[in-house]
mmCIF file with all atom_site columns, C-alpha atoms in Angstrom:
data_model
loop_
_atom_site.group_PDB
_atom_site.id
_atom_site.type_symbol
_atom_site.label_atom_id
_atom_site.label_alt_id
_atom_site.label_comp_id
_atom_site.label_asym_id
_atom_site.label_entity_id
_atom_site.label_seq_id
_atom_site.pdbx_PDB_ins_code
_atom_site.Cartn_x
_atom_site.Cartn_y
_atom_site.Cartn_z
_atom_site.occupancy
_atom_site.B_iso_or_equiv
_atom_site.pdbx_formal_charge
_atom_site.auth_seq_id
_atom_site.auth_comp_id
_atom_site.auth_asym_id
_atom_site.auth_atom_id
_atom_site.pdbx_PDB_model_num
ATOM 1  C CA . UNK W 1 1  ? -10.938 -62.838 -73.532 1.00 55.00 ? 272 UNK W CA 1
ATOM 2  C CA . UNK W 1 2  ? -9.745  -60.130 -71.156 1.00 68.00 ? 273 UNK W CA 1
ATOM 3  C CA . UNK W 1 3  ? -12.175 -58.974 -68.483 1.00 87.00 ? 274 UNK W CA 1
ATOM 4  C CA . UNK W 1 4  ? -13.002 -55.266 -68.812 1.00 91.00 ? 275 UNK W CA 1
ATOM 5  C CA . UNK W 1 5  ? -13.072 -53.087 -65.686 1.00 95.00 ? 276 UNK W CA 1
ATOM 6  C CA . UNK W 1 6  ? -16.098 -50.860 -66.321 1.00 95.00 ? 277 UNK W CA 1
ATOM 7  C CA . UNK W 1 7  ? -15.827 -49.131 -62.963 1.00 92.00 ? 278 UNK W CA 1
ATOM 8  C CA . UNK W 1 8  ? -12.367 -47.813 -63.865 1.00 95.00 ? 279 UNK W CA 1
ATOM 9  C CA . UNK W 1 9  ? -13.811 -46.032 -66.926 1.00 94.00 ? 280 UNK W CA 1
ATOM 10 C CA . UNK W 1 10 ? -15.277 -42.553 -66.880 1.00 90.00 ? 281 UNK W CA 1
ATOM 11 C CA . UNK W 1 11 ? -18.857 -42.144 -68.070 1.00 86.00 ? 282 UNK W CA 1
ATOM 12 C CA . UNK W 1 12 ? -17.601 -40.874 -71.408 1.00 88.00 ? 283 UNK W CA 1
ATOM 13 C CA . UNK W 1 13 ? -15.146 -43.770 -71.817 1.00 94.00 ? 284 UNK W CA 1
ATOM 14 C CA . UNK W 1 14 ? -17.784 -46.326 -70.925 1.00 94.00 ? 285 UNK W CA 1
ATOM 15 C CA . UNK W 1 15 ? -20.260 -44.773 -73.331 1.00 93.00 ? 286 UNK W CA 1
ATOM 16 C CA . UNK W 1 16 ? -17.665 -44.859 -76.112 1.00 95.00 ? 287 UNK W CA 1
ATOM 17 C CA . UNK W 1 17 ? -16.847 -48.474 -75.239 1.00 96.00 ? 288 UNK W CA 1
ATOM 18 C CA . UNK W 1 18 ? -20.533 -49.389 -75.519 1.00 96.00 ? 289 UNK W CA 1
ATOM 19 C CA . UNK W 1 19 ? -20.772 -47.707 -78.904 1.00 96.00 ? 290 UNK W CA 1
ATOM 20 C CA . UNK W 1 20 ? -17.830 -49.709 -80.227 1.00 96.00 ? 291 UNK W CA 1
ATOM 21 C CA . UNK W 1 21 ? -18.791 -52.990 -78.486 1.00 96.00 ? 292 UNK W CA 1
ATOM 22 C CA . UNK W 1 22 ? -22.535 -53.044 -79.036 1.00 95.00 ? 293 UNK W CA 1
ATOM 23 C CA . UNK W 1 23 ? -22.797 -56.728 -78.206 1.00 96.00 ? 294 UNK W CA 1
ATOM 24 C CA . UNK W 1 24 ? -21.395 -56.277 -74.679 1.00 96.00 ? 295 UNK W CA 1
ATOM 25 C CA . UNK W 1 25 ? -24.580 -56.274 -72.617 1.00 96.00 ? 296 UNK W CA 1
ATOM 26 C CA . UNK W 1 26 ? -22.646 -56.282 -69.351 1.00 96.00 ? 297 UNK W CA 1
ATOM 27 C CA . UNK W 1 27 ? -21.086 -52.928 -70.295 1.00 96.00 ? 298 UNK W CA 1
ATOM 28 C CA . UNK W 1 28 ? -24.487 -51.524 -71.205 1.00 95.00 ? 299 UNK W CA 1
ATOM 29 C CA . UNK W 1 29 ? -25.984 -52.569 -67.874 1.00 95.00 ? 300 UNK W CA 1
ATOM 30 C CA . UNK W 1 30 ? -22.980 -51.190 -65.989 1.00 95.00 ? 301 UNK W CA 1
ATOM 31 C CA . UNK W 1 31 ? -23.499 -47.835 -67.707 1.00 92.00 ? 302 UNK W CA 1
ATOM 32 C CA . UNK W 1 32 ? -27.249 -47.770 -67.033 1.00 92.00 ? 303 UNK W CA 1
ATOM 33 C CA . UNK W 1 33 ? -26.757 -48.783 -63.392 1.00 93.00 ? 304 UNK W CA 1
ATOM 34 C CA . UNK W 1 34 ? -24.180 -46.040 -62.971 1.00 90.00 ? 305 UNK W CA 1
ATOM 35 C CA . UNK W 1 35 ? -26.407 -43.378 -64.509 1.00 84.00 ? 306 UNK W CA 1
ATOM 36 C CA . UNK W 1 36 ? -29.457 -44.437 -62.491 1.00 85.00 ? 307 UNK W CA 1
ATOM 37 C CA . UNK W 1 37 ? -27.511 -44.458 -59.234 1.00 86.00 ? 308 UNK W CA 1
ATOM 38 C CA . UNK W 1 38 ? -27.008 -40.698 -59.392 1.00 79.00 ? 309 UNK W CA 1
ATOM 39 C CA . UNK W 1 39 ? -29.634 -38.119 -58.620 1.00 73.00 ? 310 UNK W CA 1
ATOM 40 C CA . UNK W 1 40 ? -30.464 -36.282 -61.797 1.00 69.00 ? 311 UNK W CA 1
ATOM 41 C CA . UNK W 1 41 ? -33.461 -34.260 -60.809 1.00 74.00 ? 312 UNK W CA 1
ATOM 42 C CA . UNK W 1 42 ? -33.069 -30.539 -60.604 1.00 76.00 ? 313 UNK W CA 1
ATOM 43 C CA . UNK W 1 43 ? -35.927 -28.438 -59.341 1.00 81.00 ? 314 UNK W CA 1
ATOM 44 C CA . UNK W 1 44 ? -35.631 -24.746 -60.002 1.00 83.00 ? 315 UNK W CA 1
ATOM 45 C CA . UNK W 1 45 ? -38.427 -22.272 -59.764 1.00 85.00 ? 316 UNK W CA 1
ATOM 46 C CA . UNK W 1 46 ? -38.200 -19.547 -62.349 1.00 80.00 ? 317 UNK W CA 1
ATOM 47 C CA . UNK W 1 47 ? -39.356 -17.069 -59.728 1.00 91.00 ? 318 UNK W CA 1
ATOM 48 C CA . UNK W 1 48 ? -36.025 -17.731 -57.995 1.00 91.00 ? 319 UNK W CA 1
ATOM 49 C CA . UNK W 1 49 ? -33.777 -14.745 -58.733 1.00 93.00 ? 320 UNK W CA 1
ATOM 50 C CA . UNK W 1 50 ? -30.749 -17.063 -59.026 1.00 91.00 ? 321 UNK W CA 1
ATOM 51 C CA . UNK W 1 51 ? -32.398 -19.596 -61.371 1.00 90.00 ? 322 UNK W CA 1
ATOM 52 C CA . UNK W 1 52 ? -30.024 -18.935 -64.242 1.00 90.00 ? 323 UNK W CA 1
ATOM 53 C CA . UNK W 1 53 ? -26.912 -19.475 -62.104 1.00 91.00 ? 324 UNK W CA 1
ATOM 54 C CA . UNK W 1 54 ? -28.392 -22.725 -60.787 1.00 88.00 ? 325 UNK W CA 1
ATOM 55 C CA . UNK W 1 55 ? -29.043 -24.005 -64.309 1.00 88.00 ? 326 UNK W CA 1
ATOM 56 C CA . UNK W 1 56 ? -25.515 -23.116 -65.430 1.00 91.00 ? 327 UNK W CA 1
ATOM 57 C CA . UNK W 1 57 ? -24.091 -24.787 -62.328 1.00 89.00 ? 328 UNK W CA 1
ATOM 58 C CA . UNK W 1 58 ? -26.113 -27.958 -62.961 1.00 84.00 ? 329 UNK W CA 1
ATOM 59 C CA . UNK W 1 59 ? -24.923 -28.096 -66.562 1.00 86.00 ? 330 UNK W CA 1
ATOM 60 C CA . UNK W 1 60 ? -21.306 -27.597 -65.498 1.00 88.00 ? 331 UNK W CA 1
ATOM 61 C CA . UNK W 1 61 ? -21.622 -30.329 -62.888 1.00 82.00 ? 332 UNK W CA 1
ATOM 62 C CA . UNK W 1 62 ? -23.013 -32.708 -65.509 1.00 78.00 ? 333 UNK W CA 1
ATOM 63 C CA . UNK W 1 63 ? -20.211 -31.887 -67.939 1.00 82.00 ? 334 UNK W CA 1
ATOM 64 C CA . UNK W 1 64 ? -17.556 -32.407 -65.273 1.00 80.00 ? 335 UNK W CA 1
ATOM 65 C CA . UNK W 1 65 ? -18.984 -35.781 -64.237 1.00 71.00 ? 336 UNK W CA 1
ATOM 66 C CA . UNK W 1 66 ? -18.628 -37.126 -67.782 1.00 58.00 ? 337 UNK W CA 1
ATOM 67 C CA . UNK W 1 67 ? -14.838 -36.710 -67.912 1.00 51.00 ? 338 UNK W CA 1
#
């Protein structure tokens, strides 16, 4: 069996790989470790006049990181 290089895959590719290889626990753990290693907390106060721009920016950043 060929060894799979999970680190060479994008988040989206790795997620798709996991969905098609559901028995590959190593891939699942690689994906979870990768996702947990990134900060994902966003604190925005709605009193902040630029809150909407910050939310849009956070969404765009998340979308770009999945490619």
